[in-house]
CSV table of C-alpha atoms and ligand atoms in Angstrom, one decimal:
chain,number,residue,atom,x,y,z
A,126,MET,CA,-23.1,-0.8,8.6
A,127,PRO,CA,-21.8,1.9,11.0
A,128,ASP,CA,-18.9,3.9,9.7
A,129,GLU,CA,-17.5,4.7,13.1
A,130,GLU,CA,-14.6,2.3,13.5
A,131,LEU,CA,-13.4,0.5,10.4
A,132,THR,CA,-11.7,-2.6,11.5
A,133,GLU,CA,-10.1,-5.2,9.3
A,134,VAL,CA,-12.9,-7.5,8.1
A,135,GLN,CA,-12.3,-11.2,8.7
A,136,GLU,CA,-13.0,-14.1,6.4
A,137,PRO,CA,-15.2,-16.7,7.9
A,138,GLU,CA,-13.7,-20.2,8.5
A,139,GLU,CA,-13.9,-22.2,5.3
A,140,LYS,CA,-14.5,-25.8,5.9
A,141,GLY,CA,-13.4,-28.6,3.6
A,142,LYS,CA,-11.7,-26.3,1.2
A,143,GLU,CA,-8.1,-27.1,2.1
A,144,GLN,CA,-5.8,-28.2,-0.7
A,145,PRO,CA,-5.2,-32.0,-0.7
A,146,GLU,CA,-1.9,-32.7,0.9
A,147,GLU,CA,-0.8,-35.2,-1.8
A,148,LYS,CA,-0.5,-32.8,-4.7
A,149,ALA,CA,0.7,-29.2,-4.8
A,150,PRO,CA,-0.9,-27.3,-7.7
A,151,ASP,CA,1.8,-26.0,-10.0
A,152,ILE,CA,2.9,-22.4,-9.6
A,153,LEU,CA,3.4,-21.3,-13.2
A,154,ILE,CA,6.8,-19.5,-13.3
A,155,SER,CA,6.1,-18.7,-17.0
A,156,GLY,CA,3.9,-15.9,-15.6
A,157,LEU,CA,7.1,-14.0,-14.7
A,158,ASP,CA,8.7,-11.7,-17.2
A,159,MET,CA,12.3,-11.8,-18.2
A,160,ARG,CA,13.5,-9.1,-15.7
A,161,ARG,CA,11.9,-11.0,-12.7
A,162,LEU,CA,13.4,-14.3,-13.9
A,163,VAL,CA,16.8,-12.7,-14.0
A,164,GLU,CA,16.3,-11.1,-10.6
A,165,LEU,CA,15.5,-14.5,-9.1
A,166,ASP,CA,19.1,-15.4,-10.0
A,167,ALA,CA,20.6,-12.0,-9.1
A,168,CYS,CA,20.3,-12.2,-5.3
A,169,THR,CA,23.8,-12.6,-4.0
A,170,ARG,CA,22.5,-13.6,-0.6
A,171,CYS,CA,24.5,-10.7,0.9
A,172,GLY,CA,21.9,-10.1,3.6
A,173,GLU,CA,22.0,-6.3,3.4
A,174,CYS,CA,18.1,-6.2,3.2
A,175,LEU,CA,18.0,-8.0,6.5
A,176,ASN,CA,19.5,-5.0,8.3
A,177,TRP,CA,16.8,-2.7,7.1
A,178,CYS,CA,13.6,-4.8,6.8
A,179,PRO,CA,11.1,-3.3,9.3
A,180,VAL,CA,9.2,-6.6,9.5
A,181,TYR,CA,12.3,-8.6,10.3
A,182,ASP,CA,12.9,-6.0,13.0
A,183,GLN,CA,9.8,-7.3,14.7
A,184,ASP,CA,9.9,-11.0,13.7
A,185,SER,CA,13.5,-12.1,13.3
A,186,ARG,CA,12.8,-15.2,11.3
A,187,GLU,CA,15.2,-16.1,8.5
A,188,ASP,CA,12.2,-17.4,6.5
A,189,ILE,CA,10.8,-13.9,5.8
A,190,ILE,CA,13.9,-12.1,4.6
A,191,PRO,CA,14.2,-11.5,0.8
A,192,ARG,CA,17.1,-13.9,0.1
A,193,LYS,CA,15.3,-16.8,1.8
A,194,LYS,CA,12.0,-16.0,0.0
A,195,VAL,CA,13.9,-16.2,-3.3
A,196,THR,CA,15.6,-19.4,-2.4
A,197,ASP,CA,12.4,-21.0,-1.1
A,198,PHE,CA,10.5,-20.0,-4.2
A,199,LEU,CA,13.2,-21.4,-6.5
A,200,LYS,CA,13.1,-24.7,-4.5
A,201,ILE,CA,9.3,-25.0,-5.1
A,202,ILE,CA,9.7,-24.2,-8.8
A,203,LYS,CA,12.5,-26.7,-9.2
A,204,SER,CA,10.5,-29.4,-7.4
A,205,GLN,CA,7.4,-28.7,-9.5
A,206,GLN,CA,8.9,-27.9,-12.9
A,207,GLY,CA,12.6,-28.9,-13.2
A,208,VAL,CA,13.7,-31.6,-15.6
A,209,LEU,CA,14.4,-33.8,-12.6
A,210,SER,CA,10.8,-33.3,-11.3
A,211,HIS,CA,9.5,-34.5,-14.7
A,212,ILE,CA,11.6,-37.6,-14.4
A,213,MET,CA,10.5,-38.2,-10.8
A,214,LYS,CA,6.8,-37.8,-11.8
A,215,ASP,CA,7.1,-40.1,-14.8
A,216,GLN,CA,4.9,-43.0,-13.8
A,217,LYS,CA,6.2,-45.0,-16.7
A,218,LEU,CA,9.6,-45.4,-15.0
A,219,PRO,CA,9.8,-48.1,-12.3
A,220,ALA,CA,9.5,-46.8,-8.8
A,221,PRO,CA,12.9,-48.2,-7.6
A,222,LEU,CA,14.6,-46.4,-10.5
A,223,ARG,CA,12.9,-43.1,-9.7
A,224,LYS,CA,14.0,-43.6,-6.1
A,225,LEU,CA,17.6,-44.2,-7.1
A,226,ILE,CA,17.7,-41.1,-9.4
A,227,GLY,CA,16.2,-39.0,-6.6
A,228,ALA,CA,18.8,-40.2,-4.2
A,229,ILE,CA,21.7,-39.6,-6.6
A,230,PHE,CA,20.5,-36.1,-7.5
A,231,ARG,CA,19.2,-35.2,-4.1
A,232,TYR,CA,15.7,-34.5,-5.4
A,233,LYS,CA,13.3,-33.1,-2.8
A,234,GLU,CA,9.7,-33.0,-3.4
A,235,ILE,CA,8.0,-29.9,-2.0
A,236,GLY,CA,4.5,-30.7,-0.7
A,237,PRO,CA,1.5,-28.4,-0.3
A,238,SER,CA,2.2,-27.7,3.4
A,239,GLU,CA,5.7,-26.4,2.6
A,240,VAL,CA,4.2,-24.3,-0.2
A,241,LYS,CA,1.7,-22.9,2.3
A,242,ASP,CA,4.5,-22.0,4.7
A,243,PHE,CA,6.3,-20.2,1.9
A,244,VAL,CA,3.1,-18.3,1.1
A,245,LYS,CA,2.7,-17.2,4.8
A,246,ASN,CA,6.2,-15.9,4.7
A,247,LEU,CA,5.7,-14.2,1.3
A,248,TYR,CA,2.7,-12.2,2.7
A,249,GLU,CA,4.6,-11.3,5.9
A,250,CYS,CA,5.8,-8.2,4.1
A,251,SER,CA,4.4,-4.7,3.8
A,252,THR,CA,5.9,-4.2,0.3
A,253,CYS,CA,7.5,-1.1,1.7
A,254,GLY,CA,10.4,-1.3,-0.8
A,255,GLN,CA,13.2,-0.7,1.7
A,256,CYS,CA,15.0,-3.9,0.5
A,257,HIS,CA,15.0,-2.5,-3.0
A,258,ILE,CA,16.7,0.7,-1.9
A,259,VAL,CA,19.5,-1.0,-0.1
A,260,CYS,CA,20.0,-4.0,-2.4
A,261,PRO,CA,23.4,-3.9,-4.1
A,262,ALA,CA,22.0,-6.0,-6.9
A,263,ASN,CA,19.2,-3.4,-7.5
A,264,ILE,CA,16.5,-6.1,-7.4
A,265,GLU,CA,13.0,-4.6,-7.8
A,266,THR,CA,11.9,-6.5,-4.8
A,267,VAL,CA,8.3,-5.0,-4.5
A,268,GLN,CA,7.6,-5.8,-8.1
A,269,LEU,CA,9.1,-9.3,-7.6
A,270,TRP,CA,7.0,-10.0,-4.5
A,271,GLU,CA,3.8,-8.7,-6.2
A,272,ASP,CA,4.5,-10.8,-9.3
A,273,ILE,CA,5.1,-13.9,-7.2
A,274,ARG,CA,2.0,-13.3,-5.2
A,275,ARG,CA,0.1,-13.2,-8.5
A,276,LEU,CA,1.4,-16.6,-9.4
A,277,ILE,CA,0.5,-17.9,-5.9
A,278,VAL,CA,-3.1,-16.6,-6.2
A,279,ASP,CA,-3.4,-18.1,-9.6
A,280,ALA,CA,-2.3,-21.5,-8.2
A,281,GLY,CA,-5.0,-21.2,-5.5
A,282,TYR,CA,-2.6,-20.6,-2.5
A,283,GLY,CA,-3.1,-17.0,-1.7
A,284,PRO,CA,-3.9,-14.5,-0.4
A,285,LEU,CA,-4.0,-15.4,3.4
A,286,LYS,CA,-7.4,-16.0,4.9
A,287,PRO,CA,-7.8,-12.6,6.6
A,288,GLN,CA,-6.7,-10.9,3.5
A,289,LYS,CA,-9.3,-12.6,1.3
A,290,ALA,CA,-12.1,-10.6,3.0
A,291,LEU,CA,-10.6,-7.3,1.8
A,292,VAL,CA,-10.2,-8.7,-1.7
A,293,LYS,CA,-13.8,-9.9,-1.7
A,294,SER,CA,-15.1,-6.6,-0.4
A,295,VAL,CA,-13.4,-4.7,-3.2
A,296,LYS,CA,-14.9,-7.0,-5.7
A,297,ALA,CA,-18.4,-6.8,-4.1
A,298,TYR,CA,-18.6,-3.2,-2.9
A,299,ASP,CA,-15.8,-1.3,-4.7
A,300,ASN,CA,-14.1,-0.6,-1.3
A,301,PRO,CA,-12.1,-2.9,1.0
A,302,TRP,CA,-14.1,-1.9,4.1
A,303,GLN,CA,-17.4,-3.8,3.4
A,304,GLN,CA,-19.3,-0.6,3.2
A,305,PRO,CA,-22.2,0.1,0.8
A,306,ARG,CA,-21.3,2.1,-2.3
A,307,ALA,CA,-23.9,4.8,-1.3
A,308,GLY,CA,-22.0,5.4,2.0
A,309,ARG,CA,-19.0,6.8,0.1
A,310,THR,CA,-20.3,10.4,0.4
A,311,LYS,CA,-21.6,10.1,4.0
A,312,TRP,CA,-18.5,11.7,5.3
A,313,ALA,CA,-19.3,14.9,3.4
A,314,ARG,CA,-22.9,15.2,4.7
A,315,ARG,CA,-21.6,14.5,8.2
A,316,ALA,CA,-18.8,17.0,7.8
A,317,LYS,CA,-21.2,19.7,6.6
A,318,LYS,CA,-23.5,19.0,9.6
A,319,GLU,CA,-20.5,19.4,11.9
A,320,LYS,CA,-19.6,22.6,10.1
A,321,LEU,CA,-16.2,21.2,9.1
A,322,ILE,CA,-17.0,22.1,5.4
A,323,ASN,CA,-19.2,24.8,4.1
A,324,ASP,CA,-20.6,23.1,1.0
A,325,LEU,CA,-21.1,19.5,-0.2
A,326,PRO,CA,-18.4,18.7,-2.7
A,327,ARG,CA,-19.4,19.2,-6.3
A,328,GLU,CA,-19.7,16.2,-8.5
A,329,ILE,CA,-17.4,16.5,-11.5
A,330,LYS,CA,-19.9,14.9,-13.9
A,331,LYS,CA,-22.3,17.7,-13.3
A,332,THR,CA,-19.7,20.6,-13.3
A,333,GLY,CA,-17.4,19.3,-16.1
A,334,GLY,CA,-14.4,20.5,-14.1
A,335,LYS,CA,-10.9,19.9,-15.2
A,336,ILE,CA,-9.5,18.7,-11.9
A,337,LEU,CA,-10.7,15.5,-10.3
A,338,LEU,CA,-10.2,15.0,-6.5
A,339,PHE,CA,-9.9,11.3,-6.0
A,340,LEU,CA,-10.6,10.7,-2.3
A,341,GLY,CA,-9.9,7.0,-2.0
A,342,CYS,CA,-11.7,4.5,0.3
A,343,THR,CA,-9.9,5.1,3.6
A,344,ALA,CA,-10.5,8.9,3.8
A,345,ALA,CA,-14.1,8.4,2.5
A,346,TYR,CA,-15.2,5.6,4.8
A,347,ASP,CA,-13.1,5.7,8.0
A,348,ILE,CA,-14.6,8.3,10.4
A,349,ASN,CA,-11.2,8.6,12.2
A,350,VAL,CA,-9.5,9.6,9.0
A,351,LYS,CA,-12.2,11.7,7.3
A,352,GLN,CA,-10.1,14.8,8.4
A,353,VAL,CA,-7.9,14.1,5.3
A,354,ALA,CA,-10.9,14.5,3.0
A,355,VAL,CA,-12.3,17.4,5.0
A,356,SER,CA,-9.0,19.3,4.9
A,357,THR,CA,-8.3,18.6,1.3
A,358,LEU,CA,-11.7,19.9,0.3
A,359,ASN,CA,-11.4,23.0,2.4
A,360,ILE,CA,-8.0,23.8,0.9
A,361,LEU,CA,-9.3,23.5,-2.6
A,362,GLU,CA,-12.3,25.7,-1.7
A,363,MET,CA,-10.2,28.4,0.0
A,364,LEU,CA,-7.9,28.5,-3.0
A,365,GLY,CA,-10.8,28.7,-5.5
A,366,VAL,CA,-9.8,25.6,-7.4
A,367,ASP,CA,-12.3,24.4,-10.0
A,368,TYR,CA,-12.5,20.8,-9.1
A,369,GLY,CA,-15.0,18.0,-8.6
A,370,ILE,CA,-15.3,14.5,-7.0
A,371,LEU,CA,-17.0,11.4,-8.3
A,372,GLY,CA,-19.2,11.0,-5.3
A,373,LYS,CA,-20.9,7.6,-4.9
A,374,ASP,CA,-19.5,6.6,-8.3
A,375,GLU,CA,-15.9,6.7,-7.1
A,376,LYS,CA,-14.5,3.1,-6.9
A,377,CYS,CA,-11.5,1.7,-5.1
A,378,CYS,CA,-8.2,2.3,-7.0
A,379,GLY,CA,-7.6,-1.5,-6.7
A,380,SER,CA,-4.4,-1.2,-4.8
A,381,VAL,CA,-5.5,-3.9,-2.4
A,382,LEU,CA,-6.0,-6.3,-5.2
A,383,LEU,CA,-2.7,-5.5,-6.9
A,384,ARG,CA,-0.6,-5.8,-3.7
A,385,MET,CA,-2.2,-9.1,-2.8
A,386,GLY,CA,-1.7,-10.6,-6.3
A,387,ASP,CA,-5.3,-10.6,-7.5
A,388,GLN,CA,-5.6,-10.3,-11.3
A,389,GLU,CA,-9.0,-8.6,-10.9
A,390,PHE,CA,-7.0,-5.5,-10.5
A,391,GLU,CA,-6.7,-5.1,-14.2
A,392,ARG,CA,-10.5,-5.1,-14.6
A,393,LEU,CA,-11.0,-2.5,-11.9
A,394,ALA,CA,-8.1,-0.3,-13.2
A,395,SER,CA,-9.5,-0.5,-16.8
A,396,GLU,CA,-12.9,0.6,-15.6
A,397,ASN,CA,-11.4,3.5,-13.6
A,398,ILE,CA,-9.2,4.6,-16.5
A,399,LYS,CA,-12.2,4.6,-18.8
A,400,THR,CA,-14.2,6.7,-16.3
A,401,PHE,CA,-11.4,9.2,-15.8
A,402,ASN,CA,-10.6,9.6,-19.5
A,403,GLU,CA,-14.2,10.1,-20.4
A,404,LEU,CA,-14.5,13.0,-17.9
A,405,GLY,CA,-12.0,14.9,-20.0
A,406,ILE,CA,-10.0,16.0,-16.9
A,407,THR,CA,-6.5,17.4,-17.2
A,408,THR,CA,-5.4,16.5,-13.6
A,409,LEU,CA,-6.3,13.9,-11.0
A,410,ILE,CA,-5.2,14.7,-7.5
A,411,SER,CA,-5.3,12.4,-4.5
A,412,SER,CA,-4.3,12.9,-0.8
A,413,CYS,CA,-3.8,9.1,-0.5
A,414,ALA,CA,-0.2,7.9,-1.2
A,415,GLY,CA,-1.6,4.4,-2.0
A,416,CYS,CA,-4.1,5.6,-4.6
A,417,PHE,CA,-1.5,8.1,-6.0
A,418,LYS,CA,1.1,5.4,-6.5
A,419,THR,CA,-1.4,2.9,-8.0
A,420,ILE,CA,-2.9,5.4,-10.4
A,421,LYS,CA,0.3,7.1,-11.4
A,422,GLN,CA,2.6,4.0,-11.7
A,423,ASP,CA,0.5,0.9,-12.1
A,424,TYR,CA,-2.5,2.2,-14.2
A,425,PRO,CA,-0.3,3.1,-17.2
A,426,LYS,CA,0.6,-0.6,-17.4
A,427,VAL,CA,-3.1,-1.3,-17.9
A,428,GLY,CA,-4.2,1.6,-20.2
A,429,ARG,CA,-3.3,5.1,-21.3
A,430,LEU,CA,-4.1,8.0,-19.0
A,431,ASN,CA,-5.1,11.2,-20.8
A,432,PHE,CA,-4.3,13.4,-17.7
A,433,GLU,CA,-1.6,14.0,-15.2
A,434,VAL,CA,-1.7,12.4,-11.7
A,435,LEU,CA,-0.5,14.4,-8.7
A,436,HIS,CA,-0.5,13.8,-5.0
A,437,THR,CA,-2.0,16.8,-3.2
A,438,VAL,CA,1.5,17.8,-1.9
A,439,GLN,CA,2.7,18.1,-5.5
A,440,PHE,CA,-0.3,20.2,-6.5
A,441,LEU,CA,0.1,22.4,-3.5
A,442,ARG,CA,3.9,22.9,-4.1
A,443,ARG,CA,3.0,24.0,-7.6
A,444,LEU,CA,0.5,26.6,-6.3
A,445,LEU,CA,3.1,27.7,-3.7
A,446,GLU,CA,5.7,28.3,-6.5
A,447,GLU,CA,3.0,30.2,-8.5
A,448,LYS,CA,2.4,32.3,-5.4
A,449,LYS,CA,-1.2,31.2,-5.2
A,450,LEU,CA,-0.7,29.5,-1.9
A,451,LYS,CA,-0.1,32.0,0.9
A,452,PHE,CA,-0.1,31.0,4.6
A,453,ILE,CA,-1.6,33.6,6.9
A,454,THR,CA,-1.8,31.9,10.3
A,455,PRO,CA,1.4,30.7,12.0
A,456,ILE,CA,1.5,27.2,13.5
A,457,GLU,CA,3.8,27.3,16.5
A,458,LYS,CA,4.5,23.6,16.7
A,459,ILE,CA,7.4,21.1,16.4
A,460,VAL,CA,6.5,18.3,14.0
A,461,THR,CA,8.2,15.4,12.5
A,462,TYR,CA,7.4,13.9,9.1
A,463,HIS,CA,6.8,10.3,8.2
A,464,ASP,CA,7.4,9.6,4.5
A,465,PRO,CA,4.7,7.2,3.3
A,466,CYS,CA,6.4,4.3,1.4
A,467,HIS,CA,4.1,4.8,-1.6
A,468,LEU,CA,4.8,8.5,-1.8
A,469,GLY,CA,8.5,8.5,-1.0
A,470,ARG,CA,10.4,5.4,-1.9
A,471,ALA,CA,7.9,4.3,-4.6
A,472,THR,CA,7.4,7.6,-6.4
A,473,GLY,CA,10.3,9.8,-5.2
A,474,VAL,CA,8.1,12.6,-3.7
A,475,PHE,CA,10.3,13.6,-0.8
A,476,ASP,CA,10.8,17.4,-1.2
A,477,ASP,CA,7.2,18.6,-1.8
A,478,PRO,CA,5.8,18.0,1.7
A,479,ARG,CA,9.0,19.5,3.2
A,480,ILE,CA,8.8,22.6,1.1
A,481,ILE,CA,5.2,23.1,2.0
A,482,MET,CA,5.9,22.6,5.8
A,483,ASP,CA,8.9,24.9,5.5
A,484,ALA,CA,6.6,27.7,4.1
A,485,ILE,CA,4.2,27.5,7.0
A,486,PRO,CA,5.2,30.2,9.5
A,487,GLY,CA,6.1,29.1,13.0
A,488,LEU,CA,6.2,25.4,12.1
A,489,GLU,CA,9.5,23.6,12.9
A,490,LEU,CA,10.2,20.3,11.2
A,491,VAL,CA,12.6,17.9,12.9
A,492,GLU,CA,13.6,14.8,11.0
A,493,MET,CA,13.6,11.3,12.3
A,494,PRO,CA,16.9,9.4,11.8
A,495,ARG,CA,15.2,7.2,9.3
A,496,ASN,CA,13.7,9.6,6.7
A,497,ARG,CA,13.2,10.0,3.0
A,498,GLU,CA,14.2,6.7,1.2
A,499,TYR,CA,15.1,5.1,4.5
A,500,SER,CA,11.7,6.0,6.2
A,501,ARG,CA,10.7,3.2,8.5
A,502,CYS,CA,7.4,1.6,7.3
A,503,CYS,CA,4.4,1.8,9.7
A,504,GLY,CA,3.3,-1.6,8.4
A,505,ALA,CA,-0.1,-0.5,7.1
A,506,GLY,CA,0.4,-1.5,3.5
A,507,GLY,CA,0.9,-4.6,1.4
A,508,GLY,CA,-1.9,-6.5,3.2
A,509,LEU,CA,0.3,-6.9,6.3
A,510,LYS,CA,-2.1,-5.1,8.6
A,511,SER,CA,-4.9,-7.6,7.8
A,512,GLY,CA,-2.7,-10.6,7.6
A,513,TYR,CA,-0.4,-9.9,10.6
A,514,PRO,CA,-2.1,-7.2,12.8
A,515,ASP,CA,0.3,-7.9,15.7
A,516,ILE,CA,3.4,-7.3,13.6
A,517,GLN,CA,1.9,-4.1,12.1
A,518,ASN,CA,1.1,-2.9,15.6
A,519,LYS,CA,4.7,-3.4,16.7
A,520,MET,CA,6.0,-1.7,13.6
A,521,ALA,CA,3.8,1.3,14.2
A,522,GLN,CA,5.0,1.4,17.9
A,523,ARG,CA,8.6,1.3,16.7
A,524,ARG,CA,8.0,4.2,14.3
A,525,VAL,CA,6.1,6.2,16.9
A,526,LYS,CA,9.1,5.7,19.3
A,527,GLU,CA,11.4,7.1,16.7
A,528,ALA,CA,9.1,10.1,16.2
A,529,GLU,CA,8.9,10.7,20.0
A,530,GLU,CA,12.7,10.8,20.3
A,531,THR,CA,12.8,13.8,18.0
A,532,GLY,CA,10.9,15.8,20.6
A,533,ALA,CA,8.1,16.6,18.2
A,534,GLU,CA,4.6,17.3,19.4
A,535,GLU,CA,2.9,16.1,16.2
A,536,LEU,CA,3.6,13.2,13.8
A,537,VAL,CA,2.7,14.3,10.3
A,538,SER,CA,2.2,12.2,7.2
A,539,ALA,CA,0.5,12.5,3.8
A,540,CYS,CA,-1.6,9.3,3.5
A,541,PRO,CA,-4.8,8.2,5.2
A,542,PHE,CA,-3.4,4.6,5.4
A,543,CYS,CA,-0.3,5.8,7.2
A,544,PHE,CA,-2.6,7.9,9.5
A,545,GLN,CA,-4.5,4.8,10.4
A,546,GLY,CA,-1.4,2.7,10.7
A,547,LEU,CA,0.6,5.1,12.9
A,548,GLN,CA,-2.4,5.9,15.1
A,549,VAL,CA,-2.3,2.2,16.0
A,550,GLY,CA,1.2,2.8,17.4
A,551,ILE,CA,0.2,6.0,19.2
A,552,THR,CA,-2.7,4.3,20.9
A,553,ALA,CA,-0.8,1.2,21.8
A,554,THR,CA,2.0,3.2,23.5
A,555,ASN,CA,-0.3,5.8,25.0
A,556,SER,CA,1.9,8.4,23.3
A,557,ASP,CA,1.3,12.1,23.6
A,558,LEU,CA,2.1,12.6,20.0
A,559,VAL,CA,-0.8,13.9,17.9
A,560,MET,CA,-1.3,12.3,14.5
A,561,ARG,CA,-1.8,14.8,11.6
A,562,ASP,CA,-2.2,14.7,7.9
A,563,ILE,CA,-0.3,17.4,6.1
A,564,THR,CA,-3.5,18.7,4.6
A,565,PHE,CA,-4.7,19.6,8.2
A,566,LEU,CA,-1.6,21.8,8.7
A,567,VAL,CA,-2.1,23.5,5.3
A,568,GLU,CA,-5.8,24.1,6.0
A,569,THR,CA,-5.0,25.6,9.4
A,570,ALA,CA,-2.3,27.9,8.1
A,571,LEU,CA,-4.5,29.1,5.2
A,572,LYS,CA,-7.5,30.0,7.5
A,573,GLU,CA,-7.9,33.2,9.5
A,574,LYS,CA,-7.1,32.4,13.1
A,575,GLU,CA,-10.4,31.7,14.9
B,730,SF4,S1,9.4,-4.9,1.1
B,730,SF4,FE1,9.9,-4.1,3.1
B,730,SF4,S2,8.8,-5.5,4.5
B,730,SF4,FE2,9.0,-6.5,2.5
B,730,SF4,S3,10.9,-7.7,2.6
B,730,SF4,FE3,11.4,-5.7,1.7
B,730,SF4,S4,12.1,-4.5,3.5
B,730,SF4,FE4,10.9,-6.2,4.3
B,731,SF4,S1,20.1,-7.0,-0.4
B,731,SF4,FE1,19.5,-7.8,-2.5
B,731,SF4,S2,21.2,-9.2,-3.1
B,731,SF4,FE2,21.4,-8.8,-0.8
B,731,SF4,S3,20.3,-10.6,0.1
B,731,SF4,FE3,18.9,-8.9,-0.1
B,731,SF4,S4,17.8,-9.2,-2.0
B,731,SF4,FE4,19.7,-10.5,-2.1
């Protein structure tokens, strides 16, 4: 397969596999832990999340907002598993009696088509976490949506058809882009040929290094985003860091599976944890906000990590403070910074990229009105880009407009996924903004001016 333009892979039409209309498979609410169950009852329906949701901004349907999702989910559960539902399903009771009880207690049976509508709404969400930040009831909405998605997948309703292709690809090829495993290192050979890097990256299994650079699928496979891998590698080389990569043995972090609700995530995470621990590394670094969040926050729920996990910006900030990172070439540019949801809101890494950019001579950072924990999501995550590409496109355009209004020349982020997502908006609006990953700025400022 060519690695030129990675587009979302589509699931072929499945014929004859639709759920029968007469019976909706039960969604097992017992799969939710106590906190989630309490949260289902905690929503006060205040609607604050509605004012901030970047998806609702582009598709103003009541059905997709958090309070409605919670209400609809509860209706399904009550219909399938409430005491009344058991009475209504009890065939030993005469039908007229069941009908009467149903009328008295206003019982409403929820059929498969209504469940499917709910599922479509549930997946029309980038799991950006903005609703959690603004929620006065402090509901952990992203965790709630992901847990409900897991129940939905277990009951056979999810994910959506276009998202299934990504999930299948991760299971079959260890990457969501339907690319062969051997192609994972192709970017490096190509980058060396184009003189973007001096040497092919060292494989950690051969060197026994203490720092593992985890590249992630998007930087490794998407030719338009390989700059993130190239720049990260060049930075580590210039700074003389003893590091290695896994090469063709690197596997997807599994974020795609987790965000879509597929339980296979645990298998993939366990395998990766075993591989990382056996390497004897002290530190894992990643330039991908999605991989970073998944390995740092979600892996410890699956198994123990014998090493620290850092995003590249945290690693670089550390080197800056130890005076090992010194910028020699000014960058006379005005830039604005997009906080990736998985780096900012999810893991609280807001200062590190700003401190690094502040230290680059000549560089001027202007903030967008929505920054840090209020950063407007570009729509690339949570399966939204594959399930609802038009919505993602509009979300990216909205963010690009906000970036343009700052007067910046370049739009900087710290995630290959955001790079891909925001580039969609730049292209769609014919914007003059140049998309950059922060690693590119660091690399440029570290090098002698050519
Ligand atoms: S996680 Fe983001 S996209 Fe999803 S409902 Fe909350 S604010 Fe909207
Ligand atoms: S902000 Fe929180 S409490 Fe208010 S409607 Fe949204 S989820 Fe419910």
